[in-house]
Amino acid sequence: MEVKPKSACDSCAHFNAAGLKKLGVNTKAFDHVIALAGNPNTGKSTVFNALTGLRQHTGNWPGKTVTRAEGAFEYNSEKYKLVDLPGTYSLLSTSEDEEVARNFILFGRPTVTVIVVDASRLERNLNLVLQILEITDRAVLCLNLMDEAKRNHIEINTRTLARDLGIPVVPTSARYNEGIPELIQTISEVAKGTIVCKPHRIKNIPKNIEKAVEHLSTEIKKEYPNMPNSRWIAFRLLEGDQHIIELLKSGEFEEYAL
């Protein structure tokens, strides 16, 4: 069943607080993997802590110096493993942080990707949001720092934003725990398929490029039958993305699966 993207007010009345249990660092057994992405200074770590109970397990990504933080929570008898990705401005892989964030969203196949943005600087954050929506079909926009936005007299129509992006939008002020219950409820609904996202994608691609992408995508599927989003990878290969080329040659993309 398809459900139209919504804002937090649509689900808050149905949130089952009694069904929530913060699991801290206990991430061994889980039903869903949730990726937490966003620009630096959006309060992403505060959202992570609010969801997992202020505790986290840290370590490095395989072969990287970039730190990975993990935590978990349980909601309505299902366990969610939360992976806090490095704060980045882009997924174009010009730095190790960007490479790690992008590769996990793509190859790690999280059940849901939660994109945390600064509500008081929304326009600056949308570049990353749109890039993420090109590589995943299941995402939630966490419109954080709403307290800062209100202080600066900024109003955001969350319903319109959700409609334009094709994903649920949840306003939060994580430092005060405001909107966190609604965020958990929405993550759960997207994970279970109660909410079906229709993310914004680039359209009006020139015919010659579209033809090349379709051909290359087909070849990628033949070589890597389980490869997610072969179409997006085809675009990156046509652009000469050396990081993607090396990952395909080495098979290292499998290291991102948790």
Short mmCIF file of N, CA and C in Angstrom, two decimals, residues 17-131:
data_model
loop_
_atom_site.label_atom_id
_atom_site.label_comp_id
_atom_site.label_asym_id
_atom_site.label_seq_id
_atom_site.Cartn_x
_atom_site.Cartn_y
_atom_site.Cartn_z
N ALA A 17 4.85 5.04 22.66
CA ALA A 17 6.02 5.26 23.51
C ALA A 17 6.37 4.03 24.32
N ALA A 18 5.36 3.25 24.67
CA ALA A 18 5.60 2.05 25.48
C ALA A 18 6.36 1.00 24.68
N GLY A 19 6.34 1.14 23.35
CA GLY A 19 7.02 0.17 22.50
C GLY A 19 8.47 0.50 22.24
N LEU A 20 8.97 1.59 22.85
CA LEU A 20 10.35 2.03 22.60
C LEU A 20 11.28 1.56 23.70
N LYS A 21 12.44 1.06 23.28
CA LYS A 21 13.48 0.68 24.22
C LYS A 21 14.83 1.04 23.61
N LYS A 22 15.57 1.91 24.29
CA LYS A 22 16.89 2.30 23.81
C LYS A 22 17.91 1.23 24.21
N LEU A 23 18.69 0.79 23.24
CA LEU A 23 19.58 -0.33 23.47
C LEU A 23 21.05 0.07 23.59
N GLY A 24 21.34 1.36 23.46
CA GLY A 24 22.72 1.82 23.61
C GLY A 24 23.66 1.17 22.63
N VAL A 25 24.65 0.41 23.14
CA VAL A 25 25.67 -0.18 22.27
C VAL A 25 25.35 -1.61 21.86
N ASN A 26 24.21 -2.14 22.26
CA ASN A 26 23.87 -3.51 21.93
C ASN A 26 23.36 -3.58 20.48
N THR A 27 24.26 -3.84 19.54
CA THR A 27 23.88 -3.83 18.12
C THR A 27 24.10 -5.20 17.45
N LYS A 28 24.19 -6.25 18.24
CA LYS A 28 24.53 -7.56 17.67
C LYS A 28 23.38 -8.17 16.87
N ALA A 29 22.18 -8.11 17.38
CA ALA A 29 21.03 -8.69 16.68
C ALA A 29 20.06 -7.57 16.32
N PHE A 30 19.71 -7.48 15.05
CA PHE A 30 18.84 -6.37 14.63
C PHE A 30 17.99 -6.78 13.45
N ASP A 31 16.85 -6.10 13.29
CA ASP A 31 15.95 -6.36 12.17
C ASP A 31 16.15 -5.37 11.03
N HIS A 32 16.60 -4.16 11.39
CA HIS A 32 16.77 -3.11 10.39
C HIS A 32 18.06 -2.33 10.64
N VAL A 33 18.69 -1.88 9.57
CA VAL A 33 19.87 -1.01 9.67
C VAL A 33 19.45 0.39 9.21
N ILE A 34 19.72 1.38 10.05
CA ILE A 34 19.36 2.76 9.74
C ILE A 34 20.63 3.59 9.60
N ALA A 35 20.79 4.24 8.48
CA ALA A 35 21.94 5.13 8.27
C ALA A 35 21.54 6.55 8.63
N LEU A 36 22.43 7.25 9.33
CA LEU A 36 22.18 8.64 9.72
C LEU A 36 23.19 9.51 8.97
N ALA A 37 22.69 10.31 8.03
CA ALA A 37 23.55 11.13 7.18
C ALA A 37 23.21 12.60 7.34
N GLY A 38 24.15 13.46 6.93
CA GLY A 38 23.89 14.90 7.00
C GLY A 38 25.16 15.73 6.92
N ASN A 39 24.96 17.02 6.70
CA ASN A 39 26.08 17.96 6.72
C ASN A 39 26.65 18.07 8.13
N PRO A 40 27.89 18.51 8.28
CA PRO A 40 28.39 18.82 9.62
C PRO A 40 27.55 19.93 10.25
N ASN A 41 27.50 19.93 11.56
CA ASN A 41 26.82 21.00 12.33
C ASN A 41 25.31 21.06 12.12
N THR A 42 24.70 19.92 11.88
CA THR A 42 23.24 19.88 11.77
C THR A 42 22.61 19.26 13.02
N GLY A 43 23.45 18.88 13.99
CA GLY A 43 22.95 18.22 15.18
C GLY A 43 22.75 16.72 14.98
N LYS A 44 23.42 16.16 14.00
CA LYS A 44 23.27 14.75 13.68
C LYS A 44 23.66 13.85 14.85
N SER A 45 24.75 14.18 15.53
CA SER A 45 25.18 13.37 16.67
C SER A 45 24.17 13.45 17.81
N THR A 46 23.53 14.62 17.97
CA THR A 46 22.50 14.78 19.00
C THR A 46 21.29 13.91 18.68
N VAL A 47 20.92 13.83 17.40
CA VAL A 47 19.83 12.95 16.98
C VAL A 47 20.21 11.50 17.26
N PHE A 48 21.43 11.13 16.92
CA PHE A 48 21.93 9.78 17.16
C PHE A 48 21.83 9.43 18.64
N ASN A 49 22.29 10.32 19.50
CA ASN A 49 22.26 10.07 20.94
C ASN A 49 20.83 9.99 21.47
N ALA A 50 19.94 10.83 20.94
CA ALA A 50 18.55 10.82 21.39
C ALA A 50 17.87 9.49 21.03
N LEU A 51 18.26 8.90 19.91
CA LEU A 51 17.65 7.65 19.47
C LEU A 51 18.21 6.44 20.20
N THR A 52 19.51 6.51 20.55
CA THR A 52 20.17 5.32 21.09
C THR A 52 20.40 5.36 22.59
N GLY A 53 20.09 6.48 23.23
CA GLY A 53 20.25 6.56 24.68
C GLY A 53 21.59 7.07 25.14
N LEU A 54 22.20 7.96 24.37
CA LEU A 54 23.43 8.67 24.74
C LEU A 54 24.68 7.78 24.80
N ARG A 55 24.57 6.55 24.33
CA ARG A 55 25.74 5.68 24.31
C ARG A 55 26.00 5.20 22.89
N GLN A 56 27.26 4.96 22.58
CA GLN A 56 27.57 4.51 21.24
C GLN A 56 28.84 3.68 21.23
N HIS A 57 28.92 2.81 20.24
CA HIS A 57 30.12 2.01 20.02
C HIS A 57 30.87 2.63 18.85
N THR A 58 32.14 2.91 19.01
CA THR A 58 32.91 3.54 17.94
C THR A 58 34.03 2.63 17.46
N GLY A 59 34.36 2.77 16.20
CA GLY A 59 35.45 2.02 15.59
C GLY A 59 35.70 2.60 14.22
N ASN A 60 36.64 2.03 13.47
CA ASN A 60 36.95 2.54 12.15
C ASN A 60 36.31 1.68 11.07
N TRP A 61 36.00 2.31 9.93
CA TRP A 61 35.52 1.56 8.78
C TRP A 61 36.67 0.71 8.27
N PRO A 62 36.38 -0.42 7.66
CA PRO A 62 37.44 -1.31 7.16
C PRO A 62 38.41 -0.58 6.23
N GLY A 63 39.69 -0.59 6.61
CA GLY A 63 40.71 0.02 5.78
C GLY A 63 40.71 1.53 5.76
N LYS A 64 39.96 2.16 6.67
CA LYS A 64 39.84 3.62 6.68
C LYS A 64 40.24 4.18 8.04
N THR A 65 40.59 5.46 8.03
CA THR A 65 40.86 6.15 9.30
C THR A 65 39.61 6.85 9.80
N VAL A 66 38.54 6.79 9.02
CA VAL A 66 37.28 7.44 9.38
C VAL A 66 36.57 6.65 10.47
N THR A 67 36.09 7.35 11.49
CA THR A 67 35.43 6.70 12.63
C THR A 67 33.98 6.37 12.31
N ARG A 68 33.55 5.21 12.80
CA ARG A 68 32.15 4.80 12.66
C ARG A 68 31.53 4.68 14.04
N ALA A 69 30.38 5.28 14.23
CA ALA A 69 29.66 5.17 15.49
C ALA A 69 28.38 4.37 15.26
N GLU A 70 28.10 3.43 16.16
CA GLU A 70 26.91 2.60 16.06
C GLU A 70 26.15 2.59 17.37
N GLY A 71 24.86 2.44 17.29
CA GLY A 71 24.01 2.31 18.46
C GLY A 71 22.76 1.57 18.04
N ALA A 72 21.79 1.47 18.95
CA ALA A 72 20.58 0.73 18.60
C ALA A 72 19.39 1.17 19.46
N PHE A 73 18.20 0.90 18.94
CA PHE A 73 16.99 1.05 19.74
C PHE A 73 16.00 -0.02 19.29
N GLU A 74 15.07 -0.32 20.16
CA GLU A 74 14.03 -1.30 19.85
C GLU A 74 12.69 -0.60 19.88
N TYR A 75 11.87 -0.85 18.87
CA TYR A 75 10.55 -0.22 18.80
C TYR A 75 9.53 -1.25 18.32
N ASN A 76 8.50 -1.44 19.13
CA ASN A 76 7.45 -2.41 18.82
C ASN A 76 8.02 -3.79 18.46
N SER A 77 8.93 -4.25 19.32
CA SER A 77 9.53 -5.59 19.23
C SER A 77 10.46 -5.79 18.05
N GLU A 78 10.83 -4.71 17.37
CA GLU A 78 11.82 -4.81 16.29
C GLU A 78 13.05 -3.99 16.66
N LYS A 79 14.23 -4.55 16.36
CA LYS A 79 15.48 -3.90 16.72
C LYS A 79 16.08 -3.16 15.52
N TYR A 80 16.53 -1.94 15.80
CA TYR A 80 17.08 -1.08 14.77
C TYR A 80 18.54 -0.74 15.09
N LYS A 81 19.42 -1.08 14.19
CA LYS A 81 20.82 -0.71 14.34
C LYS A 81 21.05 0.62 13.63
N LEU A 82 21.62 1.58 14.34
CA LEU A 82 21.81 2.92 13.81
C LEU A 82 23.29 3.16 13.55
N VAL A 83 23.62 3.56 12.33
CA VAL A 83 25.01 3.84 11.94
C VAL A 83 25.13 5.32 11.63
N ASP A 84 25.95 6.02 12.43
CA ASP A 84 26.15 7.45 12.26
C ASP A 84 27.27 7.68 11.25
N LEU A 85 26.90 8.13 10.05
CA LEU A 85 27.88 8.33 8.98
C LEU A 85 28.64 9.64 9.18
N PRO A 86 29.84 9.76 8.62
CA PRO A 86 30.59 11.01 8.73
C PRO A 86 29.80 12.19 8.15
N GLY A 87 29.88 13.34 8.81
CA GLY A 87 29.21 14.52 8.29
C GLY A 87 29.87 14.96 6.99
N THR A 88 29.07 15.14 5.94
CA THR A 88 29.61 15.51 4.63
C THR A 88 28.70 16.54 3.96
N TYR A 89 29.28 17.27 3.01
CA TYR A 89 28.52 18.24 2.24
C TYR A 89 28.10 17.67 0.88
N SER A 90 28.73 16.57 0.50
CA SER A 90 28.50 16.01 -0.83
C SER A 90 28.78 14.52 -0.81
N LEU A 91 28.32 13.81 -1.83
CA LEU A 91 28.63 12.39 -1.99
C LEU A 91 29.48 12.17 -3.24
N LEU A 92 30.14 13.21 -3.71
CA LEU A 92 30.93 13.10 -4.94
C LEU A 92 32.31 12.53 -4.70
N SER A 93 32.57 12.10 -3.46
CA SER A 93 33.78 11.36 -3.11
C SER A 93 35.07 12.11 -3.40
N THR A 94 35.16 13.33 -2.91
CA THR A 94 36.41 14.07 -3.01
C THR A 94 37.21 13.95 -1.72
N SER A 95 36.64 13.28 -0.73
CA SER A 95 37.35 13.05 0.53
C SER A 95 37.00 11.66 1.05
N GLU A 96 37.76 11.17 2.00
CA GLU A 96 37.51 9.85 2.56
C GLU A 96 36.17 9.81 3.28
N ASP A 97 35.82 10.90 3.98
CA ASP A 97 34.54 10.96 4.67
C ASP A 97 33.38 10.80 3.69
N GLU A 98 33.45 11.53 2.58
CA GLU A 98 32.39 11.47 1.57
C GLU A 98 32.31 10.08 0.95
N GLU A 99 33.46 9.48 0.71
CA GLU A 99 33.50 8.15 0.13
C GLU A 99 32.83 7.13 1.05
N VAL A 100 33.14 7.19 2.34
CA VAL A 100 32.56 6.27 3.31
C VAL A 100 31.05 6.44 3.39
N ALA A 101 30.59 7.68 3.49
CA ALA A 101 29.15 7.94 3.60
C ALA A 101 28.41 7.42 2.36
N ARG A 102 28.92 7.76 1.20
CA ARG A 102 28.28 7.35 -0.03
C ARG A 102 28.26 5.84 -0.19
N ASN A 103 29.41 5.20 0.06
CA ASN A 103 29.50 3.76 -0.16
C ASN A 103 28.62 2.98 0.79
N PHE A 104 28.44 3.48 2.02
CA PHE A 104 27.58 2.75 2.94
C PHE A 104 26.12 2.86 2.52
N ILE A 105 25.69 4.05 2.13
CA ILE A 105 24.31 4.23 1.69
C ILE A 105 24.02 3.35 0.47
N LEU A 106 25.01 3.26 -0.42
CA LEU A 106 24.82 2.50 -1.65
C LEU A 106 25.03 1.00 -1.46
N PHE A 107 26.19 0.61 -0.94
CA PHE A 107 26.55 -0.80 -0.86
C PHE A 107 26.14 -1.46 0.46
N GLY A 108 26.02 -0.67 1.52
CA GLY A 108 25.60 -1.22 2.81
C GLY A 108 24.12 -1.53 2.86
N ARG A 109 23.38 -0.94 1.94
CA ARG A 109 21.94 -1.17 1.81
C ARG A 109 21.19 -0.99 3.12
N PRO A 110 21.31 0.15 3.77
CA PRO A 110 20.51 0.38 4.99
C PRO A 110 19.03 0.31 4.67
N THR A 111 18.25 -0.16 5.64
CA THR A 111 16.81 -0.25 5.45
C THR A 111 16.23 1.13 5.19
N VAL A 112 16.69 2.11 5.98
CA VAL A 112 16.24 3.50 5.85
C VAL A 112 17.45 4.42 6.03
N THR A 113 17.53 5.48 5.25
CA THR A 113 18.54 6.51 5.45
C THR A 113 17.85 7.75 5.99
N VAL A 114 18.24 8.17 7.18
CA VAL A 114 17.70 9.38 7.79
C VAL A 114 18.67 10.53 7.48
N ILE A 115 18.17 11.54 6.78
CA ILE A 115 19.01 12.68 6.40
C ILE A 115 18.70 13.83 7.36
N VAL A 116 19.69 14.20 8.16
CA VAL A 116 19.51 15.27 9.14
C VAL A 116 19.95 16.59 8.52
N VAL A 117 19.06 17.59 8.53
CA VAL A 117 19.39 18.90 7.98
C VAL A 117 19.12 19.98 9.02
N ASP A 118 19.76 21.11 8.83
CA ASP A 118 19.58 22.27 9.69
C ASP A 118 18.41 23.08 9.15
N ALA A 119 17.31 23.11 9.89
CA ALA A 119 16.10 23.80 9.44
C ALA A 119 16.33 25.30 9.22
N SER A 120 17.32 25.87 9.92
CA SER A 120 17.59 27.30 9.77
C SER A 120 18.48 27.60 8.56
N ARG A 121 19.03 26.55 7.95
CA ARG A 121 19.88 26.71 6.77
C ARG A 121 19.53 25.62 5.74
N LEU A 122 18.26 25.44 5.52
CA LEU A 122 17.78 24.33 4.71
C LEU A 122 18.35 24.34 3.30
N GLU A 123 18.39 25.50 2.68
CA GLU A 123 18.85 25.57 1.29
C GLU A 123 20.27 25.03 1.13
N ARG A 124 21.14 25.31 2.09
CA ARG A 124 22.52 24.85 2.03
C ARG A 124 22.61 23.33 2.13
N ASN A 125 21.63 22.72 2.77
CA ASN A 125 21.64 21.29 3.02
C ASN A 125 21.03 20.46 1.89
N LEU A 126 20.27 21.11 1.02
CA LEU A 126 19.51 20.37 0.01
C LEU A 126 20.38 19.69 -1.03
N ASN A 127 21.59 20.19 -1.26
CA ASN A 127 22.49 19.55 -2.23
C ASN A 127 22.75 18.10 -1.83
N LEU A 128 23.09 17.88 -0.57
CA LEU A 128 23.33 16.52 -0.08
C LEU A 128 22.05 15.70 -0.11
N VAL A 129 20.94 16.30 0.29
CA VAL A 129 19.66 15.59 0.30
C VAL A 129 19.34 15.03 -1.08
N LEU A 130 19.46 15.87 -2.10
CA LEU A 130 19.12 15.44 -3.47
C LEU A 130 20.08 14.37 -3.98
N GLN A 131 21.36 14.46 -3.57
CA GLN A 131 22.32 13.43 -3.98
C GLN A 131 21.96 12.08 -3.35
#
